[in-house]
mmCIF file of C-alpha atoms in Angstrom:
data_model
loop_
_atom_site.group_PDB
_atom_site.id
_atom_site.type_symbol
_atom_site.label_atom_id
_atom_site.label_comp_id
_atom_site.label_asym_id
_atom_site.label_seq_id
_atom_site.Cartn_x
_atom_site.Cartn_y
_atom_site.Cartn_z
ATOM 1 C CA MET A 520 4.030 -66.977 -36.807
ATOM 2 C CA SER A 521 5.954 -67.024 -33.538
ATOM 3 C CA GLU A 522 9.585 -66.475 -32.663
ATOM 4 C CA ARG A 523 11.746 -66.165 -29.584
ATOM 5 C CA ALA A 524 14.123 -63.334 -28.766
ATOM 6 C CA PRO A 525 16.357 -62.542 -25.793
ATOM 7 C CA ALA A 526 15.158 -58.927 -25.572
ATOM 8 C CA LEU A 527 12.301 -56.981 -27.113
ATOM 9 C CA VAL A 528 11.692 -53.225 -27.082
ATOM 10 C CA ILE A 529 8.301 -51.975 -28.215
ATOM 11 C CA GLY A 530 8.459 -48.387 -29.407
ATOM 12 C CA ALA A 531 11.302 -46.674 -31.284
ATOM 13 C CA GLY A 532 11.182 -43.211 -29.772
ATOM 14 C CA PRO A 533 14.040 -41.818 -27.653
ATOM 15 C CA ALA A 534 13.199 -43.911 -24.567
ATOM 16 C CA GLY A 535 12.881 -47.122 -26.576
ATOM 17 C CA LEU A 536 16.059 -46.599 -28.550
ATOM 18 C CA MET A 537 17.972 -45.827 -25.351
ATOM 19 C CA ALA A 538 16.625 -49.030 -23.762
ATOM 20 C CA ALA A 539 17.774 -50.957 -26.837
ATOM 21 C CA GLU A 540 21.201 -49.319 -26.574
ATOM 22 C CA ALA A 541 21.566 -50.347 -22.924
ATOM 23 C CA LEU A 542 20.472 -53.928 -23.646
ATOM 24 C CA SER A 543 22.656 -54.373 -26.717
ATOM 25 C CA ALA A 544 25.682 -52.802 -25.018
ATOM 26 C CA ALA A 545 25.295 -55.497 -22.360
ATOM 27 C CA GLY A 546 25.639 -58.135 -25.061
ATOM 28 C CA HIS A 547 22.007 -59.049 -25.680
ATOM 29 C CA ALA A 548 20.349 -59.384 -29.086
ATOM 30 C CA VAL A 549 17.477 -56.886 -29.289
ATOM 31 C CA ILE A 550 14.446 -56.544 -31.552
ATOM 32 C CA VAL A 551 12.821 -53.092 -31.620
ATOM 33 C CA ALA A 552 9.217 -53.106 -32.876
ATOM 34 C CA GLU A 553 7.781 -49.768 -34.037
ATOM 35 C CA ALA A 554 4.216 -49.165 -35.253
ATOM 36 C CA MET A 555 5.085 -46.225 -37.527
ATOM 37 C CA PRO A 556 6.897 -46.490 -40.885
ATOM 38 C CA THR A 557 10.006 -44.801 -39.456
ATOM 39 C CA PRO A 558 11.434 -44.443 -35.935
ATOM 40 C CA ALA A 559 11.417 -41.443 -33.598
ATOM 41 C CA ARG A 560 8.926 -39.313 -35.525
ATOM 42 C CA LYS A 561 8.047 -37.083 -32.575
ATOM 43 C CA PHE A 562 11.744 -36.632 -31.824
ATOM 44 C CA LEU A 563 12.365 -35.507 -35.391
ATOM 45 C CA MET A 564 9.412 -33.122 -35.323
ATOM 46 C CA ALA A 565 10.674 -31.572 -32.068
ATOM 47 C CA GLY A 566 14.072 -31.082 -33.677
ATOM 48 C CA LYS A 567 12.778 -29.115 -36.643
ATOM 49 C CA SER A 568 12.906 -25.860 -34.703
ATOM 50 C CA GLY A 569 16.187 -26.633 -32.945
ATOM 51 C CA LEU A 570 16.743 -29.759 -30.890
ATOM 52 C CA ASN A 571 17.041 -28.771 -27.225
ATOM 53 C CA LEU A 572 18.814 -31.825 -25.812
ATOM 54 C CA THR A 573 19.325 -30.809 -22.200
ATOM 55 C CA ARG A 574 20.146 -27.866 -19.961
ATOM 56 C CA GLU A 575 23.473 -26.875 -18.426
ATOM 57 C CA GLU A 576 22.493 -27.233 -14.784
ATOM 58 C CA PRO A 577 23.657 -29.234 -11.737
ATOM 59 C CA ALA A 578 22.126 -32.707 -11.889
ATOM 60 C CA PRO A 579 20.179 -32.434 -8.589
ATOM 61 C CA ALA A 580 18.573 -29.114 -9.591
ATOM 62 C CA PHE A 581 17.842 -30.505 -13.041
ATOM 63 C CA ALA A 582 16.194 -33.650 -11.652
ATOM 64 C CA ALA A 583 14.082 -31.589 -9.249
ATOM 65 C CA ARG A 584 12.098 -30.335 -12.278
ATOM 66 C CA ILE A 585 10.644 -33.831 -12.739
ATOM 67 C CA ALA A 586 7.162 -34.071 -11.239
ATOM 68 C CA GLY A 587 5.762 -37.462 -10.244
ATOM 69 C CA GLY A 588 2.158 -38.408 -10.789
ATOM 70 C CA ALA A 589 -0.706 -39.670 -8.664
ATOM 71 C CA ALA A 590 -0.214 -40.451 -4.972
ATOM 72 C CA PRO A 591 0.405 -44.147 -4.270
ATOM 73 C CA ARG A 592 -2.447 -46.455 -3.363
ATOM 74 C CA PRO A 593 -2.099 -49.487 -1.084
ATOM 75 C CA VAL A 594 -2.373 -52.728 -3.044
ATOM 76 C CA PRO A 595 -3.489 -55.721 -0.949
ATOM 77 C CA GLY A 596 -1.182 -58.705 -1.203
ATOM 78 C CA ARG A 597 1.568 -56.881 -3.109
ATOM 79 C CA PRO A 598 5.047 -56.801 -1.591
ATOM 80 C CA PRO A 599 6.269 -53.344 -0.530
ATOM 81 C CA GLY A 600 8.372 -51.333 -2.923
ATOM 82 C CA TYR A 601 7.131 -49.151 -5.731
ATOM 83 C CA LEU A 602 8.524 -46.337 -7.824
ATOM 84 C CA ARG A 603 8.401 -43.016 -5.991
ATOM 85 C CA THR A 604 8.909 -39.523 -7.339
ATOM 86 C CA GLU A 605 12.283 -39.362 -5.579
ATOM 87 C CA ASP A 606 13.281 -42.629 -7.316
ATOM 88 C CA LEU A 607 12.305 -41.137 -10.648
ATOM 89 C CA ARG A 608 14.377 -38.048 -9.932
ATOM 90 C CA ALA A 609 17.326 -40.245 -8.938
ATOM 91 C CA ILE A 610 17.031 -42.029 -12.300
ATOM 92 C CA VAL A 611 17.215 -38.678 -14.089
ATOM 93 C CA GLU A 612 20.049 -37.476 -11.884
ATOM 94 C CA GLY A 613 21.949 -40.643 -12.836
ATOM 95 C CA PHE A 614 21.768 -39.617 -16.491
ATOM 96 C CA GLY A 615 21.728 -35.861 -16.132
ATOM 97 C CA PRO A 616 22.935 -32.977 -18.300
ATOM 98 C CA ALA A 617 26.633 -33.939 -18.259
ATOM 99 C CA ALA A 618 25.887 -37.543 -19.191
ATOM 100 C CA MET A 619 23.492 -36.413 -21.899
ATOM 101 C CA ARG A 620 26.157 -34.168 -23.414
ATOM 102 C CA SER A 621 28.748 -36.926 -23.297
ATOM 103 C CA TRP A 622 26.346 -39.360 -24.953
ATOM 104 C CA ALA A 623 25.501 -36.992 -27.837
ATOM 105 C CA GLU A 624 29.143 -36.047 -28.374
ATOM 106 C CA GLY A 625 29.975 -39.752 -28.432
ATOM 107 C CA LEU A 626 27.728 -39.982 -31.483
ATOM 108 C CA GLY A 627 29.847 -37.315 -33.174
ATOM 109 C CA ILE A 628 27.379 -34.476 -32.583
ATOM 110 C CA ALA A 629 28.953 -31.110 -31.780
ATOM 111 C CA LEU A 630 27.005 -29.155 -29.170
ATOM 112 C CA PHE A 631 26.763 -25.593 -27.913
ATOM 113 C CA THR A 632 25.159 -23.988 -24.881
ATOM 114 C CA GLY A 633 22.880 -20.982 -25.372
ATOM 115 C CA SER A 634 22.627 -17.937 -23.141
ATOM 116 C CA THR A 635 19.807 -19.542 -21.112
ATOM 117 C CA GLY A 636 21.818 -22.719 -20.473
ATOM 118 C CA ARG A 637 19.962 -24.782 -23.051
ATOM 119 C CA VAL A 638 22.132 -27.260 -24.969
ATOM 120 C CA PHE A 639 21.667 -27.749 -28.715
ATOM 121 C CA PRO A 640 23.451 -29.536 -31.566
ATOM 122 C CA VAL A 641 25.486 -27.052 -33.575
ATOM 123 C CA GLY A 642 23.431 -28.049 -36.615
ATOM 124 C CA MET A 643 20.182 -27.392 -34.664
ATOM 125 C CA LYS A 644 18.585 -30.536 -36.134
ATOM 126 C CA ALA A 645 17.566 -33.939 -34.813
ATOM 127 C CA SER A 646 18.107 -35.957 -37.996
ATOM 128 C CA PRO A 647 21.953 -36.154 -37.916
ATOM 129 C CA LEU A 648 21.862 -37.350 -34.310
ATOM 130 C CA LEU A 649 19.179 -39.936 -35.063
ATOM 131 C CA ARG A 650 21.090 -41.282 -38.088
ATOM 132 C CA ALA A 651 24.269 -41.654 -36.035
ATOM 133 C CA TRP A 652 22.319 -43.308 -33.239
ATOM 134 C CA LEU A 653 20.659 -45.820 -35.539
ATOM 135 C CA ARG A 654 24.045 -46.698 -37.050
ATOM 136 C CA ARG A 655 25.444 -47.373 -33.582
ATOM 137 C CA LEU A 656 22.452 -49.529 -32.654
ATOM 138 C CA SER A 657 22.713 -51.517 -35.865
ATOM 139 C CA ALA A 658 26.422 -52.099 -35.235
ATOM 140 C CA GLN A 659 25.510 -53.408 -31.773
ATOM 141 C CA GLY A 660 23.119 -55.934 -33.303
ATOM 142 C CA VAL A 661 19.818 -54.157 -32.732
ATOM 143 C CA GLU A 662 17.173 -55.117 -35.301
ATOM 144 C CA LEU A 663 14.545 -52.459 -36.038
ATOM 145 C CA ARG A 664 11.179 -53.601 -37.391
ATOM 146 C CA THR A 665 8.809 -50.860 -38.524
ATOM 147 C CA ARG A 666 5.063 -51.105 -39.135
ATOM 148 C CA TRP A 667 4.861 -53.589 -36.256
ATOM 149 C CA ARG A 668 1.936 -52.475 -34.082
ATOM 150 C CA TRP A 669 1.579 -54.074 -30.660
ATOM 151 C CA THR A 670 -1.956 -55.440 -30.276
ATOM 152 C CA GLY A 671 -1.896 -57.656 -27.206
ATOM 153 C CA ILE A 672 -0.396 -60.246 -24.910
ATOM 154 C CA ASP A 673 -0.924 -63.961 -25.477
ATOM 155 C CA GLY A 674 0.621 -65.879 -22.613
ATOM 156 C CA ALA A 675 4.348 -65.177 -22.768
ATOM 157 C CA ALA A 676 4.135 -63.705 -26.274
ATOM 158 C CA MET A 677 3.697 -60.133 -27.461
ATOM 159 C CA VAL A 678 1.295 -60.017 -30.410
ATOM 160 C CA PHE A 679 1.803 -57.610 -33.314
ATOM 161 C CA SER A 680 -0.146 -56.591 -36.380
ATOM 162 C CA THR A 681 2.217 -56.298 -39.347
ATOM 163 C CA SER A 682 1.929 -55.921 -43.100
ATOM 164 C CA GLU A 683 2.484 -59.684 -43.291
ATOM 165 C CA GLY A 684 -0.233 -60.550 -40.797
ATOM 166 C CA SER A 685 -0.205 -61.320 -37.090
ATOM 167 C CA ARG A 686 3.171 -62.061 -35.492
ATOM 168 C CA ARG A 687 4.191 -63.160 -32.009
ATOM 169 C CA ILE A 688 7.467 -62.658 -30.187
ATOM 170 C CA SER A 689 8.295 -64.354 -26.893
ATOM 171 C CA ALA A 690 11.131 -62.510 -25.170
ATOM 172 C CA ALA A 691 12.855 -63.155 -21.883
ATOM 173 C CA ALA A 692 12.740 -59.413 -21.177
ATOM 174 C CA THR A 693 10.611 -56.691 -22.754
ATOM 175 C CA VAL A 694 10.744 -52.905 -22.486
ATOM 176 C CA LEU A 695 7.648 -50.894 -23.383
ATOM 177 C CA ALA A 696 8.304 -47.366 -24.639
ATOM 178 C CA LEU A 697 5.130 -46.467 -26.508
ATOM 179 C CA GLY A 698 4.843 -42.810 -25.573
ATOM 180 C CA GLY A 699 2.005 -40.892 -23.980
ATOM 181 C CA ALA A 700 -1.109 -39.386 -25.526
ATOM 182 C CA SER A 701 0.097 -36.194 -27.230
ATOM 183 C CA TRP A 702 0.724 -35.757 -30.959
ATOM 184 C CA PRO A 703 -1.188 -38.967 -31.855
ATOM 185 C CA ARG A 704 -0.514 -38.505 -35.562
ATOM 186 C CA LEU A 705 3.175 -39.126 -34.827
ATOM 187 C CA GLY A 706 2.482 -42.390 -33.028
ATOM 188 C CA SER A 707 1.796 -41.446 -29.383
ATOM 189 C CA ASP A 708 -1.863 -42.430 -29.418
ATOM 190 C CA ALA A 709 -2.083 -44.280 -26.049
ATOM 191 C CA ALA A 710 -3.612 -47.310 -27.794
ATOM 192 C CA TRP A 711 -1.660 -49.439 -25.318
ATOM 193 C CA VAL A 712 -3.742 -48.300 -22.322
ATOM 194 C CA PRO A 713 -6.495 -50.973 -22.485
ATOM 195 C CA LEU A 714 -3.901 -53.715 -23.071
ATOM 196 C CA LEU A 715 -2.147 -52.947 -19.795
ATOM 197 C CA ALA A 716 -5.260 -51.977 -17.850
ATOM 198 C CA ASP A 717 -6.814 -55.367 -18.683
ATOM 199 C CA ALA A 718 -3.680 -56.996 -17.241
ATOM 200 C CA GLY A 719 -4.106 -55.169 -13.932
ATOM 201 C CA VAL A 720 -1.719 -52.246 -14.471
ATOM 202 C CA GLY A 721 -2.895 -48.996 -12.862
ATOM 203 C CA ILE A 722 -3.320 -46.141 -15.348
ATOM 204 C CA ALA A 723 -3.719 -42.468 -14.421
ATOM 205 C CA PRO A 724 -5.851 -40.464 -16.894
ATOM 206 C CA PHE A 725 -3.857 -38.527 -19.454
ATOM 207 C CA ARG A 726 -3.746 -34.734 -19.314
ATOM 208 C CA PRO A 727 -1.975 -32.220 -21.557
ATOM 209 C CA ALA A 728 1.475 -31.008 -20.521
ATOM 210 C CA ASN A 729 3.762 -28.413 -22.095
ATOM 211 C CA MET A 730 0.789 -26.954 -23.887
ATOM 212 C CA GLY A 731 -0.183 -23.505 -25.037
ATOM 213 C CA LEU A 732 -3.028 -21.332 -23.828
ATOM 214 C CA LEU A 733 -6.294 -20.495 -25.579
ATOM 215 C CA VAL A 734 -7.095 -16.774 -25.466
ATOM 216 C CA ASN A 735 -10.004 -14.802 -26.950
ATOM 217 C CA TRP A 736 -7.997 -11.767 -27.967
ATOM 218 C CA SER A 737 -9.668 -8.450 -28.727
ATOM 219 C CA PRO A 738 -9.473 -7.346 -32.403
ATOM 220 C CA LEU A 739 -6.721 -4.849 -31.520
ATOM 221 C CA MET A 740 -4.345 -7.746 -30.746
ATOM 222 C CA ALA A 741 -4.440 -9.085 -34.312
ATOM 223 C CA ARG A 742 -1.447 -6.912 -35.265
ATOM 224 C CA GLN A 743 0.593 -8.738 -32.572
ATOM 225 C CA PHE A 744 -0.057 -12.272 -33.845
ATOM 226 C CA GLY A 745 3.299 -13.963 -34.357
ATOM 227 C CA ALA A 746 5.122 -11.486 -32.117
ATOM 228 C CA ALA A 747 7.630 -12.830 -29.608
ATOM 229 C CA VAL A 748 7.329 -11.733 -25.996
ATOM 230 C CA LYS A 749 10.800 -11.353 -24.496
ATOM 231 C CA GLY A 750 12.192 -10.172 -21.199
ATOM 232 C CA THR A 751 9.233 -11.034 -18.958
ATOM 233 C CA ARG A 752 8.765 -13.198 -15.875
ATOM 234 C CA LEU A 753 5.713 -15.457 -15.655
ATOM 235 C CA ARG A 754 4.480 -16.933 -12.373
ATOM 236 C CA ALA A 755 1.804 -19.560 -11.761
ATOM 237 C CA GLY A 756 1.509 -21.360 -8.445
ATOM 238 C CA PRO A 757 5.002 -22.557 -7.489
ATOM 239 C CA LEU A 758 6.300 -22.267 -11.056
ATOM 240 C CA GLU A 759 8.204 -19.395 -12.625
ATOM 241 C CA SER A 760 9.566 -18.775 -16.114
ATOM 242 C CA ARG A 761 11.771 -16.188 -17.799
ATOM 243 C CA GLY A 762 11.491 -17.844 -21.194
ATOM 244 C CA GLU A 763 10.357 -16.339 -24.458
ATOM 245 C CA TRP A 764 6.841 -16.990 -25.757
ATOM 246 C CA VAL A 765 4.733 -16.070 -28.771
ATOM 247 C CA ILE A 766 1.330 -14.448 -29.246
ATOM 248 C CA THR A 767 -0.755 -16.456 -31.733
ATOM 249 C CA ALA A 768 -4.227 -16.087 -33.201
ATOM 250 C CA GLN A 769 -5.380 -18.865 -30.872
ATOM 251 C CA GLY A 770 -3.594 -17.697 -27.738
ATOM 252 C CA ALA A 771 -0.034 -18.085 -26.471
ATOM 253 C CA GLU A 772 2.655 -20.685 -27.160
ATOM 254 C CA GLY A 773 6.337 -21.215 -26.484
ATOM 255 C CA GLY A 774 8.829 -22.279 -23.876
ATOM 256 C CA GLY A 775 7.998 -19.505 -21.423
ATOM 257 C CA ILE A 776 4.356 -20.602 -21.339
ATOM 258 C CA TYR A 777 5.152 -24.323 -21.259
ATOM 259 C CA GLU A 778 7.251 -23.964 -18.106
ATOM 260 C CA ILE A 779 4.205 -22.798 -16.119
ATOM 261 C CA ALA A 780 1.541 -24.693 -18.073
ATOM 262 C CA ALA A 781 1.141 -27.515 -15.541
ATOM 263 C CA ALA A 782 0.132 -25.073 -12.792
ATOM 264 C CA LEU A 783 -2.323 -23.322 -15.131
ATOM 265 C CA ARG A 784 -3.827 -26.669 -16.133
ATOM 266 C CA ASP A 785 -4.310 -27.506 -12.471
ATOM 267 C CA GLY A 786 -6.188 -24.281 -11.755
ATOM 268 C CA ALA A 787 -3.551 -21.783 -10.616
ATOM 269 C CA GLY A 788 -3.769 -18.166 -11.673
ATOM 270 C CA ALA A 789 -0.828 -16.531 -13.438
ATOM 271 C CA THR A 790 0.791 -13.108 -13.580
ATOM 272 C CA ILE A 791 3.369 -11.500 -15.847
ATOM 273 C CA ASP A 792 6.094 -9.131 -14.727
ATOM 274 C CA LEU A 793 6.635 -7.041 -17.835
ATOM 275 C CA LEU A 794 9.816 -5.441 -16.446
ATOM 276 C CA PRO A 795 11.458 -8.063 -14.212
ATOM 277 C CA ASN A 796 14.823 -6.277 -14.159
ATOM 278 C CA LEU A 797 13.357 -3.082 -12.689
ATOM 279 C CA ASP A 798 12.047 -2.966 -9.126
ATOM 280 C CA SER A 799 8.659 -1.483 -8.253
ATOM 281 C CA ALA A 800 10.033 1.689 -6.684
ATOM 282 C CA ALA A 801 12.216 2.535 -9.667
ATOM 283 C CA LEU A 802 9.335 1.823 -12.049
ATOM 284 C CA ALA A 803 6.948 4.004 -10.020
ATOM 285 C CA ALA A 804 9.499 6.843 -10.133
ATOM 286 C CA ARG A 805 9.682 6.475 -13.907
ATOM 287 C CA LEU A 806 5.890 6.528 -14.172
ATOM 288 C CA ALA A 807 5.684 9.660 -11.980
ATOM 289 C CA ARG A 808 7.536 11.773 -14.536
ATOM 290 C CA PRO A 809 5.347 14.220 -16.477
ATOM 291 C CA ARG A 810 3.696 12.650 -19.518
ATOM 292 C CA GLY A 811 3.502 15.906 -21.428
ATOM 293 C CA ARG A 812 1.619 15.739 -24.709
ATOM 294 C CA LEU A 813 2.390 12.078 -25.351
ATOM 295 C CA SER A 814 -0.547 9.822 -26.058
ATOM 296 C CA LEU A 815 -1.116 6.990 -23.590
ATOM 297 C CA GLY A 816 0.277 4.440 -26.040
ATOM 298 C CA ASN A 817 3.409 6.421 -26.835
ATOM 299 C CA TRP A 818 3.999 7.188 -23.165
ATOM 300 C CA LEU A 819 3.723 3.489 -22.245
ATOM 301 C CA ARG A 820 6.036 2.539 -25.101
ATOM 302 C CA ARG A 821 8.599 4.974 -23.737
ATOM 303 C CA VAL A 822 8.256 3.447 -20.252
ATOM 304 C CA LEU A 823 8.125 -0.223 -21.250
ATOM 305 C CA GLY A 824 10.401 0.015 -24.275
ATOM 306 C CA ASP A 825 8.455 -2.612 -26.240
ATOM 307 C CA PRO A 826 5.177 -2.213 -28.180
ATOM 308 C CA VAL A 827 4.322 -5.885 -27.592
ATOM 309 C CA LYS A 828 4.441 -5.368 -23.823
ATOM 310 C CA VAL A 829 2.296 -2.258 -24.197
ATOM 311 C CA ALA A 830 -0.275 -4.270 -26.165
ATOM 312 C CA LEU A 831 -0.401 -6.912 -23.437
ATOM 313 C CA LEU A 832 -0.787 -4.270 -20.727
ATOM 314 C CA LEU A 833 -3.681 -2.618 -22.572
ATOM 315 C CA GLU A 834 -5.264 -6.010 -23.296
ATOM 316 C CA TRP A 835 -5.072 -7.562 -19.832
ATOM 317 C CA GLY A 836 -4.494 -4.594 -17.511
ATOM 318 C CA GLN A 837 -7.630 -2.506 -18.041
ATOM 319 C CA PRO A 838 -8.769 -0.411 -16.371
ATOM 320 C CA LEU A 839 -5.277 0.936 -15.804
ATOM 321 C CA PRO A 840 -4.700 2.287 -12.279
ATOM 322 C CA ALA A 841 -4.232 6.052 -12.013
ATOM 323 C CA GLY A 842 -1.354 6.463 -9.572
ATOM 324 C CA PRO A 843 2.314 5.636 -10.370
ATOM 325 C CA ALA A 844 2.665 3.054 -7.578
ATOM 326 C CA ALA A 845 -0.550 1.255 -8.512
ATOM 327 C CA LEU A 846 0.317 1.279 -12.231
ATOM 328 C CA ALA A 847 3.798 -0.043 -11.436
ATOM 329 C CA ALA A 848 2.193 -2.870 -9.464
ATOM 330 C CA ARG A 849 -0.049 -3.695 -12.445
ATOM 331 C CA ILE A 850 2.931 -3.738 -14.839
ATOM 332 C CA LYS A 851 4.858 -6.054 -12.528
ATOM 333 C CA GLY A 852 1.854 -8.261 -11.790
ATOM 334 C CA LEU A 853 -0.237 -8.244 -14.947
ATOM 335 C CA PRO A 854 -2.933 -10.948 -14.810
ATOM 336 C CA LEU A 855 -2.490 -13.545 -17.552
ATOM 337 C CA ARG A 856 -6.056 -14.006 -18.757
ATOM 338 C CA HIS A 857 -6.892 -17.124 -20.765
ATOM 339 C CA GLU A 858 -9.962 -19.229 -21.432
ATOM 340 C CA ALA A 859 -8.359 -22.690 -21.252
ATOM 341 C CA VAL A 860 -5.205 -24.652 -21.868
ATOM 342 C CA ALA A 861 -4.757 -26.446 -25.185
ATOM 343 C CA GLY A 862 -5.870 -30.087 -25.324
ATOM 344 C CA LEU A 863 -3.872 -33.280 -25.708
ATOM 345 C CA ASP A 864 -3.962 -33.151 -29.493
ATOM 346 C CA ARG A 865 -2.009 -29.878 -29.413
ATOM 347 C CA ALA A 866 0.179 -30.525 -26.374
ATOM 348 C CA ILE A 867 3.893 -31.244 -26.700
ATOM 349 C CA SER A 868 3.732 -33.943 -24.030
ATOM 350 C CA SER A 869 1.297 -35.506 -21.594
ATOM 351 C CA ALA A 870 0.947 -36.200 -17.893
ATOM 352 C CA GLY A 871 -0.686 -39.420 -16.771
ATOM 353 C CA GLY A 872 -0.034 -42.991 -17.839
ATOM 354 C CA ILE A 873 1.261 -45.965 -15.871
ATOM 355 C CA ARG A 874 0.911 -45.126 -12.200
ATOM 356 C CA LEU A 875 4.160 -45.054 -10.279
ATOM 357 C CA ASP A 876 2.712 -47.466 -7.715
ATOM 358 C CA SER A 877 2.271 -50.005 -10.539
ATOM 359 C CA LEU A 878 6.043 -50.011 -11.099
ATOM 360 C CA THR A 879 9.045 -51.263 -9.178
ATOM 361 C CA PRO A 880 12.075 -48.965 -8.754
ATOM 362 C CA ASP A 881 13.557 -50.902 -11.710
ATOM 363 C CA LEU A 882 10.584 -49.760 -13.847
ATOM 364 C CA ALA A 883 9.204 -53.306 -14.027
ATOM 365 C CA LEU A 884 5.417 -53.720 -13.959
ATOM 366 C CA TRP A 885 4.145 -55.350 -10.777
ATOM 367 C CA ALA A 886 1.348 -57.018 -12.739
ATOM 368 C CA LEU A 887 3.675 -58.216 -15.532
ATOM 369 C CA PRO A 888 7.156 -58.673 -13.987
ATOM 370 C CA SER A 889 8.934 -59.561 -17.233
ATOM 371 C CA LEU A 890 7.926 -56.173 -18.695
ATOM 372 C CA HIS A 891 9.606 -52.844 -18.003
ATOM 373 C CA ALA A 892 8.277 -49.453 -19.094
ATOM 374 C CA ALA A 893 9.927 -46.121 -19.845
ATOM 375 C CA GLY A 894 9.438 -42.641 -21.226
ATOM 376 C CA GLU A 895 6.121 -40.833 -21.470
ATOM 377 C CA MET A 896 4.172 -44.019 -20.758
ATOM 378 C CA LEU A 897 4.877 -43.338 -17.080
ATOM 379 C CA ASP A 898 2.834 -40.930 -14.962
ATOM 380 C CA TRP A 899 5.300 -38.049 -14.679
ATOM 381 C CA GLU A 900 5.916 -34.757 -16.425
ATOM 382 C CA ALA A 901 8.700 -32.278 -17.008
ATOM 383 C CA PRO A 902 8.926 -28.943 -18.799
ATOM 384 C CA THR A 903 10.494 -28.541 -22.182
ATOM 385 C CA GLY A 904 13.875 -26.852 -22.318
ATOM 386 C CA GLY A 905 15.838 -30.104 -22.198
ATOM 387 C CA TYR A 906 14.194 -31.622 -19.123
ATOM 388 C CA LEU A 907 11.601 -33.702 -20.959
ATOM 389 C CA LEU A 908 13.947 -35.261 -23.501
ATOM 390 C CA THR A 909 16.726 -35.993 -20.995
ATOM 391 C CA ALA A 910 14.239 -37.659 -18.651
ATOM 392 C CA CYS A 911 12.869 -39.844 -21.460
ATOM 393 C CA LEU A 912 16.379 -41.036 -22.294
ATOM 394 C CA ALA A 913 17.217 -41.536 -18.617
ATOM 395 C CA THR A 914 14.171 -43.733 -17.987
ATOM 396 C CA GLY A 915 14.825 -45.681 -21.182
ATOM 397 C CA ARG A 916 18.395 -46.324 -20.104
ATOM 398 C CA HIS A 917 17.288 -47.342 -16.604
ATOM 399 C CA ALA A 918 14.687 -49.771 -17.941
ATOM 400 C CA GLY A 919 17.154 -51.226 -20.444
ATOM 401 C CA LEU A 920 19.816 -51.759 -17.773
ATOM 402 C CA ALA A 921 17.260 -53.392 -15.463
ATOM 403 C CA ALA A 922 16.081 -55.685 -18.256
ATOM 404 C CA ALA A 923 19.717 -56.596 -19.004
ATOM 405 C CA ARG A 924 20.230 -57.511 -15.337
ATOM 406 C CA GLN A 925 17.104 -59.636 -15.489
ATOM 407 C CA LEU A 926 18.493 -61.499 -18.476
ATOM 408 C CA GLY A 927 21.849 -61.942 -16.766
ATOM 409 C CA GLN A 928 20.211 -63.359 -13.644
ATOM 410 C CA ALA A 929 18.118 -65.772 -15.707
ATOM 411 C CA ALA A 930 21.226 -66.988 -17.567
ATOM 412 C CA ALA A 931 23.100 -67.446 -14.300
ATOM 413 C CA ALA A 932 20.218 -69.482 -12.853
ATOM 414 C CA VAL A 933 20.314 -71.843 -15.845
ATOM 415 C CA ARG A 934 24.067 -72.359 -15.420
#
């Protein structure tokens, strides 16, 4: 069976729903096709531990945390003009933290800002926001079809596998928002890659992003499994984090780790400052005081003030230097030793996807001009802490607005 539609969005995650909102707000009828039984499953899973919507930060500084993907390649015969990292950052800056807050509050969601600048719903859950969002989209005429899996392109039609057999939709404008390659059980399985690659779209290999670390802990660390590490500074390459993280049986997880994970994945070494609020000289003076009859562990606990930090120092800092200055340097530059980063199946997000040089600044595909793409399908990455989610919504909005302009121009040409 075949049908025609003004606008089609494939994928009902945050980027897809935002594209549908932009299209429908411009007056266009929109069909949203989603492969899973319910929309926004990854969004809901992320919100189970507190939905971090965005971060209270100036828009330019916020957008600077977006990293573009592979360097552009010249394409013979293609007109100039492709999506650059600075274009991607401008898209995010155009729908930055203030706009994100206004949008969520417009759905009736009360927000608060935590001590680190992270913005959360007062209820700390994703489900109320999603329900309000879906109600708004329905009121704007958006039709959501679940269990519709995109399987290919047949001329001008998008082909879907559904519970009622194969279906085709021919749309004047289509936005793809199918996610990346992390958390495949929630729908982001990258099954779309061969469909676009066969059509001539450049695809950068997927890599894990915002992932934990795999560590072969010594048996003595077992008592620390589940412990939160607070009040440290982590550095890896150009990246730095003051966020909290957690010691697990497999290694290390949490926002503090995720903020530097990209540099670790790409081969950078990492260090931990266990006492970032105390300078080296003051720490060395503290370490120079007589230890008395205190055991090494008790003495270090008195100095560091936290048994978890002591455990990390004894795990990764051996052999401990003898002099106060050298020991202070070790405490403030403890090597973060790990065997590997977690793989795509355990990563929160992914890097890789549609190459930026395969896209126009409007997020249209050079190889398939009637199609736009958004969200984690694109070859970019951002840390958690509000950056990732805001950027997904920003790209979805940008693609939806561009598709709406395309529809408007086509209607004007007919008139």
